[in-house]
Coordinates of C-alpha atoms in Angstrom, one line a residue:
M127 CA 5.7 -6.0 14.8
I128 CA 2.3 -4.8 16.2
R129 CA 0.8 -1.1 15.6
P130 CA 0.0 0.7 18.9
P131 CA -0.6 1.5 21.3
C132 CA -2.4 -1.7 20.9
R133 CA 0.4 -3.6 20.3
W134 CA 3.0 -3.9 17.9
T135 CA 3.7 -6.4 14.8
A136 CA 5.9 -9.0 13.8
S137 CA 8.6 -8.5 11.0
V138 CA 10.1 -11.0 9.0
S139 CA 13.0 -11.1 7.6
R140 CA 15.4 -13.2 5.2
A141 CA 18.2 -13.3 6.7
V142 CA 21.4 -14.5 6.5
R143 CA 23.6 -13.8 8.7
R144 CA 25.1 -10.2 9.8
A145 CA 27.8 -8.1 8.4
P146 CA 28.7 -4.8 9.6
S147 CA 27.9 -2.1 7.3
V148 CA 26.4 1.0 6.4
A149 CA 23.0 1.3 7.0
R150 CA 21.0 2.5 4.2
A151 CA 19.0 5.9 4.3
L152 CA 16.3 5.5 6.1
H153 CA 15.7 9.0 8.0
T154 CA 15.0 11.4 5.2
S155 CA 12.1 13.2 5.3
V156 CA 9.8 14.4 2.4
A157 CA 6.6 16.6 1.3
R158 CA 3.9 13.5 1.2
A159 CA 1.2 15.7 -1.4
S160 CA 1.9 13.5 -4.2
Y161 CA 5.2 11.7 -3.0
S162 CA 5.7 8.2 -4.4
S163 CA 8.8 6.3 -2.8
I164 CA 8.5 3.5 -5.6
D165 CA 11.8 3.2 -8.2
P166 CA 11.0 3.6 -11.8
A167 CA 13.0 1.1 -12.8
D168 CA 12.7 -1.6 -11.3
I169 CA 8.6 -1.3 -11.6
A170 CA 9.5 -1.3 -15.6
H171 CA 11.6 -3.9 -14.4
F172 CA 8.2 -6.3 -13.6
S173 CA 6.3 -4.9 -15.6
R174 CA 8.6 -7.2 -18.5
L175 CA 8.4 -10.1 -16.1
S176 CA 4.5 -10.2 -15.6
E177 CA 4.0 -13.0 -17.9
H178 CA 6.8 -15.1 -16.2
W179 CA 4.5 -14.8 -12.8
W180 CA 2.4 -18.1 -12.6
D181 CA 5.4 -20.1 -13.6
E182 CA 6.6 -22.3 -10.4
D183 CA 9.4 -22.9 -12.3
G184 CA 10.4 -20.2 -13.8
E185 CA 12.0 -16.9 -13.1
F186 CA 9.6 -16.4 -9.7
K187 CA 10.4 -19.9 -8.6
P188 CA 12.0 -19.3 -4.7
L189 CA 8.9 -16.7 -4.5
H190 CA 6.8 -19.1 -5.0
R191 CA 8.6 -22.0 -2.8
M192 CA 8.7 -19.1 0.5
N193 CA 5.3 -18.7 -0.3
R194 CA 4.6 -21.4 1.9
V195 CA 7.0 -20.4 4.3
R196 CA 5.5 -16.5 4.8
I197 CA 2.1 -18.3 5.5
E198 CA 3.2 -20.8 8.0
F199 CA 5.0 -17.2 9.7
M200 CA 2.1 -15.7 9.6
R201 CA -0.4 -18.1 11.1
E202 CA 2.2 -18.9 14.0
K203 CA 2.8 -15.0 14.3
L204 CA -1.7 -14.3 14.7
D205 CA -2.5 -17.8 17.0
E206 CA 0.5 -16.0 19.4
M207 CA -1.8 -13.0 20.0
R208 CA -4.8 -14.4 20.2
G209 CA -3.4 -17.2 22.7
W210 CA -2.3 -13.4 24.2
D211 CA -5.9 -11.7 23.7
A212 CA -7.7 -15.0 24.8
A213 CA -5.8 -15.6 28.4
M214 CA -6.0 -12.0 28.7
A215 CA -10.0 -12.0 28.3
D216 CA -9.6 -15.1 30.6
V217 CA -8.0 -13.3 34.0
L218 CA -10.3 -10.5 32.9
G219 CA -13.4 -11.9 33.4
K220 CA -14.6 -11.5 30.0
E221 CA -15.7 -13.5 27.3
V222 CA -13.0 -15.4 25.5
P223 CA -13.1 -15.0 21.7
P224 CA -13.2 -17.9 19.1
S225 CA -10.3 -19.1 17.2
P226 CA -10.5 -19.7 13.4
S227 CA -9.0 -22.6 12.5
P228 CA -6.0 -22.9 10.7
A229 CA -6.9 -23.5 7.3
S230 CA -8.9 -20.2 7.5
F231 CA -7.0 -18.0 10.2
L232 CA -7.1 -14.9 7.9
S233 CA -10.7 -15.1 8.4
G234 CA -12.2 -11.7 10.0
L235 CA -9.4 -9.6 8.7
S236 CA -9.1 -7.3 6.6
M237 CA -5.2 -7.0 4.6
L238 CA -3.3 -5.4 2.4
D239 CA -0.5 -6.9 0.2
I240 CA 2.0 -4.2 -1.1
G241 CA 3.7 -5.0 -4.1
S242 CA 1.4 -8.2 -4.4
G243 CA 3.1 -9.0 -7.6
G244 CA 1.0 -11.6 -9.7
G245 CA -1.0 -12.3 -6.3
I246 CA 0.4 -15.3 -5.1
L247 CA 0.6 -14.4 -1.9
T248 CA -2.5 -12.5 -2.6
E249 CA -4.6 -15.7 -3.7
S250 CA -3.3 -17.3 -0.4
A251 CA -4.6 -15.3 1.9
A252 CA -7.9 -14.9 0.2
R253 CA -8.3 -19.1 0.1
L254 CA -7.7 -18.6 3.9
G255 CA -10.3 -15.8 5.1
A256 CA -9.2 -12.7 4.4
C257 CA -10.7 -9.6 2.4
V258 CA -7.4 -9.2 0.9
T259 CA -6.9 -6.4 -1.5
G260 CA -2.7 -6.8 -3.6
V261 CA -1.6 -3.0 -5.1
D262 CA 0.7 -2.8 -7.3
A263 CA 2.5 0.0 -8.9
S264 CA 2.4 -1.8 -12.5
E265 CA -0.4 -2.4 -14.3
E266 CA 1.0 -5.3 -16.5
N267 CA 1.2 -7.2 -12.7
V268 CA -2.3 -6.1 -11.8
K269 CA -4.0 -6.9 -15.1
V270 CA -1.7 -10.8 -15.0
A271 CA -2.7 -11.1 -10.7
T272 CA -6.2 -10.3 -12.0
V273 CA -6.6 -12.6 -14.9
H274 CA -5.2 -15.4 -12.9
A275 CA -7.6 -15.2 -9.9
E276 CA -10.6 -15.4 -12.6
Q277 CA -9.7 -18.5 -13.7
D278 CA -9.9 -20.1 -10.2
P279 CA -13.4 -20.6 -9.6
G280 CA -12.2 -21.2 -5.8
L281 CA -11.7 -17.8 -5.8
R282 CA -13.8 -14.3 -5.3
L283 CA -13.2 -11.3 -6.6
R284 CA -14.4 -7.8 -5.8
A285 CA -15.3 -5.3 -7.9
D286 CA -15.3 -2.6 -5.1
P287 CA -11.6 -2.6 -3.4
R288 CA -12.7 -0.9 -0.7
A289 CA -16.5 -3.4 0.5
L290 CA -15.2 -5.9 2.9
E291 CA -16.1 -9.4 2.2
P292 CA -14.7 -12.6 3.5
H293 CA -12.4 -14.9 1.4
S294 CA -12.2 -12.1 -1.7
L295 CA -9.9 -10.3 -3.1
A296 CA -9.4 -7.3 -5.5
Y297 CA -6.3 -5.6 -7.0
V298 CA -5.6 -2.4 -7.6
A299 CA -2.8 -0.6 -9.2
A300 CA -1.3 2.2 -7.7
T301 CA 1.0 2.8 -4.8
A302 CA 0.9 2.3 -1.0
E303 CA 1.5 6.1 -0.7
A304 CA -2.0 6.5 -3.1
L305 CA -4.1 4.4 -0.6
R306 CA -2.6 6.1 2.5
N307 CA -3.2 9.8 0.9
E308 CA -6.5 8.1 0.6
G309 CA -7.0 7.6 4.7
Q310 CA -6.9 3.7 3.8
Q311 CA -6.1 1.4 7.1
Y312 CA -5.7 -2.7 7.4
D313 CA -5.9 -5.3 10.3
V314 CA -2.7 -7.1 8.3
V315 CA 0.0 -6.1 5.4
T316 CA 2.3 -7.5 4.5
A317 CA 5.5 -5.7 2.1
M318 CA 6.8 -9.6 1.4
E319 CA 9.9 -8.6 -1.5
V320 CA 9.9 -4.9 -1.7
V321 CA 11.6 -2.9 0.5
E322 CA 14.5 -3.4 -1.0
H323 CA 13.3 -2.1 -4.6
V324 CA 12.5 1.1 -3.5
H325 CA 14.1 3.9 -4.1
D326 CA 13.4 5.8 -0.6
P327 CA 12.8 3.6 2.2
A328 CA 12.3 5.6 5.1
E329 CA 9.3 7.4 3.1
F330 CA 8.0 3.8 2.5
L331 CA 7.9 2.0 5.6
R332 CA 6.2 5.4 6.7
C333 CA 3.3 4.4 4.6
V334 CA 3.4 1.5 5.4
A335 CA 3.1 2.2 9.1
D336 CA 0.2 4.0 8.1
L337 CA -2.0 2.1 6.3
V338 CA -1.8 -0.4 9.7
R339 CA -4.9 0.2 12.3
P340 CA -4.2 0.5 15.3
G341 CA -3.7 -2.8 17.0
G342 CA -2.6 -4.0 13.6
M343 CA 0.3 -6.3 12.1
V344 CA 2.9 -5.9 9.7
F345 CA 4.5 -8.7 7.7
M346 CA 8.1 -7.8 5.7
S347 CA 10.4 -9.8 4.1
T348 CA 13.8 -8.6 2.3
M349 CA 17.0 -9.9 2.3
S350 CA 19.8 -9.0 4.8
R351 CA 23.3 -7.2 3.6
T352 CA 25.5 -9.3 3.9
A353 CA 28.2 -11.2 1.7
L354 CA 26.8 -14.5 1.6
S355 CA 23.5 -12.8 0.4
Y356 CA 25.5 -11.3 -2.8
F357 CA 27.3 -15.0 -3.2
L358 CA 23.5 -16.1 -3.7
T359 CA 21.0 -13.7 -4.8
I360 CA 23.2 -12.2 -7.8
F361 CA 26.4 -14.2 -8.2
L362 CA 24.8 -17.0 -8.4
A363 CA 21.2 -16.9 -8.9
E364 CA 22.2 -13.8 -12.0
D365 CA 25.1 -13.9 -13.1
L366 CA 26.3 -17.6 -12.5
L367 CA 22.9 -20.5 -12.7
R368 CA 20.6 -17.1 -14.7
V369 CA 17.3 -18.1 -12.6
V370 CA 16.5 -14.8 -12.5
S371 CA 17.5 -11.8 -14.7
R372 CA 20.3 -9.9 -14.3
G373 CA 19.6 -6.2 -12.7
T374 CA 16.5 -8.2 -10.3
H375 CA 18.4 -7.2 -7.6
R376 CA 21.0 -4.3 -6.2
H377 CA 22.8 -5.4 -3.4
A378 CA 23.6 -1.8 -1.7
Q379 CA 19.6 -1.3 -1.4
Y380 CA 19.3 -5.1 1.3
I381 CA 18.2 -3.9 4.3
N382 CA 19.3 -5.8 7.5
P383 CA 16.6 -7.1 10.3
E384 CA 18.8 -4.5 12.5
E385 CA 17.8 -1.5 10.4
L386 CA 14.2 -2.7 9.9
V387 CA 13.7 -2.6 13.5
A388 CA 15.5 0.7 14.9
F389 CA 13.4 2.4 12.8
F390 CA 10.6 1.3 13.5
R391 CA 12.2 1.7 17.6
D392 CA 13.4 5.1 17.0
E393 CA 11.6 6.5 14.1
L394 CA 8.4 5.8 14.2
R395 CA 8.3 5.0 17.6
W396 CA 6.0 1.7 18.1
F397 CA 8.0 0.0 20.8
G398 CA 10.3 0.6 23.7
P399 CA 10.8 3.0 26.2
E400 CA 9.0 5.9 24.1
A401 CA 6.6 3.4 22.5
A402 CA 2.7 5.6 22.6
Q403 CA 1.2 4.0 25.6
P404 CA -2.6 2.2 25.7
T405 CA -4.8 5.0 27.8
G406 CA -7.3 2.7 30.2
R407 CA -4.9 0.2 30.9
A408 CA -6.7 -2.9 32.1
T409 CA -6.2 -4.3 36.4
L410 CA -6.4 -7.5 37.5
P411 CA -9.8 -7.8 39.7
D412 CA -7.6 -6.8 43.1
G413 CA -5.9 -3.5 40.8
A414 CA -3.1 -4.8 39.9
P415 CA -2.2 -3.9 36.3
V416 CA -2.6 -5.9 33.2
A417 CA 1.2 -7.4 32.3
P418 CA 2.9 -6.3 29.4
L419 CA 2.5 -7.3 25.9
P420 CA 5.8 -9.8 25.9
L421 CA 8.8 -8.5 23.0
R422 CA 8.3 -11.9 20.8
L423 CA 4.7 -10.7 20.4
Q424 CA 5.4 -6.6 20.1
Y425 CA 8.8 -7.5 16.8
E426 CA 9.7 -10.7 16.1
T427 CA 12.8 -11.4 13.2
R428 CA 13.9 -15.1 11.6
G429 CA 15.9 -15.9 9.0
T430 CA 15.6 -18.8 6.4
M431 CA 17.6 -19.4 3.5
Y432 CA 17.2 -19.7 -0.7
L433 CA 19.6 -21.9 -2.3
P434 CA 18.9 -21.4 -6.0
V435 CA 20.5 -24.5 -7.2
L436 CA 17.9 -26.8 -4.3
E437 CA 13.9 -27.5 -4.3
N438 CA 13.0 -26.1 -1.3
P439 CA 14.4 -22.6 1.1

């Protein structure tokens, strides 16, 4: 999904299929002063598992396997947006900005990885050129992520999380709301497998939106609330195969992609008839307005499925 007025962002969802069910409470309102949407029980659960983050055949094996899928989706959507920007610059007679190579497609961008855990996505983003900050409410997770990054000479850790340095990373033990309250904003914000672990998804999504600069992009991944997702992620992965600790997932907290899209459309007005429109819209040499951003570039949801009994998603 891309934040207006410039454009909107892409959201990725681990959707399995659509099912008729009651939407989660995505329309609550709360006072923001010192509020946090985190679920203390979930933070404690993942803190207990923190030492296993970099065991690629252990508890977090699914996240390691999914990481390359997420990276490819991000690269594809950023390439599409850069292609659109280049085409617009060309028809308006402006200089076409150079595109980074696939190996550094995040170069020049500031990025926030919410719920960064052990740093699986955060490290990948730094290697791909981003100035990335990982934020996690678990101090144990941040310690594990920092130690792991320190052991890799190819990674550059920033002493100051606010410093802008390409190909670098920093970790902060805090909530996303704390960064929002400090006025922080980023070109790219990711929240992978996070929204299903917060107790107030509506406030969390508002916080995510506030952390994105106008024209920036949001990438999210979560699990759809379907019968199949219950079978795969809870009955099969937790209860039967025991490849994931019991209690990691709560099916009632899963969110369907159409619910996320509706929230950004109806509550945040990021797109749709009542979306904020850019001022001073550019026109072509003949005076005609430029074409609006295609809906596909305003947001997109995709589904993929991870089967615990298979090696790849």
